[in-house]
């Protein structure tokens, strides 16, 4: 441990939006029940943006940044959305939030290409975490990695114990 | 004695019927015929326009019949991805179409994509159903035939009536002579017919159900939903000239000499 701040390693920050509960989740679920189809990622992203924009102009706005990933139930096209607490929404090929983005975005910019596979994507992710291990001032304890595919969401094993030495 | 159950929509008669709803259906059966046919590459809506008086201003645009008229047919577009034909009271239809447009726009605002066809139809039918159950108000005297496209179910054709029931159809009709139009459609309908064939079928059925055997562009309205070669969905309300051309193609047009008489 090098820093005074520690992130809880086991905190899962991801949420599956067409399952489980809480406000957005509940509404997405309600939509699925009413209409016998799931919302598309695009539709859901715009819905979340709308909710966030409403909340932003209220007394107690939500203070949260989101990355929304999904696969369209009809076209099976994957998509990723970047959404910040000011309710700015953008469809993006790769994204990062928080302090880590200052380390990761340049790597993603260099190594991402439009037709890469999931396996290649995980390799680039590994490059990002290696960089974080090298440079992040707080103790970096690893990642929870999940993949959204047309067949659903699955957890992906990720080696957090890999030792990265500074060159 | 049946009077006792007539005046309110909320009350079942001893035979288990809702008279006001049935009267609304009866009102629709006096309206001009409207038919819809689903083809593999599109949908055609055709409607009879009842010309009540020579003096009545005929709209240059084929989309709108004179406002407030009883038993008029008209095509209107509730959302950008749907169109509908109306049989019944135009004034009632205007209210419902306005509601449908608002619903569709609200969905677009929330989700940034077009409302799926069935959802819009269901929204309208929920509103229609409300008047069969509470309020002591008159039900909406309109049947709609909806034609639309959405990415999940592609081309779709729906029919709804004052009771708030709706159903998806391959070919259907509303208004006067519904029974004979339906049986003609049943006879003529071919699975996997093209939009062009469906248009032909539509004029043929209309010519048989309407009082006059020879048709003219003033008496009918046509609208189609289709797909362009590059996959874009379009909807088109036909001009008088296009209708005349179609009628001539099927030898149903009124000839010029007869018109002079």
mmCIF file of N, CA and C in Angstrom, chain A residues 31 34-37 39-40 42-43 46-47 74, chain B residues 107 109-113 116 119 122 151-153:
data_model
loop_
_atom_site.group_PDB
_atom_site.id
_atom_site.type_symbol
_atom_site.label_atom_id
_atom_site.label_comp_id
_atom_site.label_asym_id
_atom_site.label_seq_id
_atom_site.Cartn_x
_atom_site.Cartn_y
_atom_site.Cartn_z
ATOM 1 N N UNK A 31 -40.736 -1.538 -18.526
ATOM 2 C CA UNK A 31 -40.899 -1.449 -19.971
ATOM 3 C C UNK A 31 -40.877 -2.834 -20.593
ATOM 4 N N UNK A 34 -44.165 -4.640 -19.808
ATOM 5 C CA UNK A 34 -45.317 -4.092 -20.518
ATOM 6 C C UNK A 34 -45.291 -4.438 -21.989
ATOM 7 N N UNK A 35 -44.121 -4.373 -22.572
ATOM 8 C CA UNK A 35 -44.054 -4.434 -24.028
ATOM 9 C C UNK A 35 -43.460 -5.717 -24.573
ATOM 10 N N UNK A 36 -43.112 -6.604 -23.688
ATOM 11 C CA UNK A 36 -42.570 -7.907 -24.089
ATOM 12 C C UNK A 36 -41.340 -7.795 -24.988
ATOM 13 N N UNK A 37 -40.664 -6.657 -24.900
ATOM 14 C CA UNK A 37 -39.348 -6.541 -25.538
ATOM 15 C C UNK A 37 -38.461 -5.717 -24.610
ATOM 16 N N UNK A 39 -35.740 -2.681 -23.994
ATOM 17 C CA UNK A 39 -35.361 -1.416 -24.621
ATOM 18 C C UNK A 39 -34.012 -1.583 -25.300
ATOM 19 N N UNK A 40 -33.820 -0.901 -26.401
ATOM 20 C CA UNK A 40 -32.515 -0.939 -27.048
ATOM 21 C C UNK A 40 -31.543 -0.080 -26.230
ATOM 22 N N UNK A 42 -29.647 2.276 -27.138
ATOM 23 C CA UNK A 42 -29.808 3.684 -27.525
ATOM 24 C C UNK A 42 -30.997 4.305 -26.802
ATOM 25 N N UNK A 43 -32.127 3.602 -26.833
ATOM 26 C CA UNK A 43 -33.330 4.119 -26.188
ATOM 27 C C UNK A 43 -33.098 4.285 -24.694
ATOM 28 N N UNK A 46 -30.858 7.258 -23.838
ATOM 29 C CA UNK A 46 -31.565 8.531 -23.909
ATOM 30 C C UNK A 46 -32.551 8.691 -22.765
ATOM 31 N N UNK A 47 -33.123 7.584 -22.328
ATOM 32 C CA UNK A 47 -34.022 7.639 -21.180
ATOM 33 C C UNK A 47 -33.257 8.049 -19.921
ATOM 34 N N UNK A 74 -32.442 -6.396 -31.364
ATOM 35 C CA UNK A 74 -32.894 -6.731 -32.715
ATOM 36 C C UNK A 74 -31.726 -6.858 -33.686
ATOM 37 N N UNK B 107 -42.842 9.688 -26.679
ATOM 38 C CA UNK B 107 -41.953 8.525 -26.713
ATOM 39 C C UNK B 107 -40.633 8.902 -27.380
ATOM 40 N N UNK B 109 -39.302 11.816 -27.494
ATOM 41 C CA UNK B 109 -38.548 12.679 -26.572
ATOM 42 C C UNK B 109 -37.831 11.854 -25.503
ATOM 43 N N UNK B 110 -38.532 10.841 -24.989
ATOM 44 C CA UNK B 110 -37.955 10.045 -23.906
ATOM 45 C C UNK B 110 -36.862 9.103 -24.400
ATOM 46 N N UNK B 111 -37.131 8.418 -25.495
ATOM 47 C CA UNK B 111 -36.229 7.342 -25.910
ATOM 48 C C UNK B 111 -35.441 7.658 -27.180
ATOM 49 N N UNK B 112 -35.735 8.790 -27.802
ATOM 50 C CA UNK B 112 -35.037 9.182 -29.022
ATOM 51 C C UNK B 112 -35.148 8.136 -30.140
ATOM 52 N N UNK B 113 -36.229 7.407 -30.140
ATOM 53 C CA UNK B 113 -36.518 6.561 -31.298
ATOM 54 C C UNK B 113 -38.027 6.458 -31.469
ATOM 55 N N UNK B 116 -42.741 1.933 -31.069
ATOM 56 C CA UNK B 116 -43.144 0.721 -31.779
ATOM 57 C C UNK B 116 -44.650 0.754 -32.094
ATOM 58 N N UNK B 119 -47.335 -0.456 -29.611
ATOM 59 C CA UNK B 119 -47.470 0.367 -28.411
ATOM 60 C C UNK B 119 -48.362 1.565 -28.631
ATOM 61 N N UNK B 122 -51.915 0.399 -28.911
ATOM 62 C CA UNK B 122 -52.427 0.039 -27.592
ATOM 63 C C UNK B 122 -52.772 1.275 -26.775
ATOM 64 N N UNK B 151 -38.617 -1.650 -36.368
ATOM 65 C CA UNK B 151 -37.516 -2.584 -36.614
ATOM 66 C C UNK B 151 -37.788 -3.983 -36.060
ATOM 67 N N UNK B 152 -38.614 -4.090 -35.040
ATOM 68 C CA UNK B 152 -38.832 -5.412 -34.459
ATOM 69 C C UNK B 152 -39.737 -6.293 -35.306
ATOM 70 N N UNK B 153 -40.852 -5.718 -35.753
ATOM 71 C CA UNK B 153 -41.826 -6.564 -36.455
ATOM 72 C C UNK B 153 -42.075 -6.144 -37.896
#
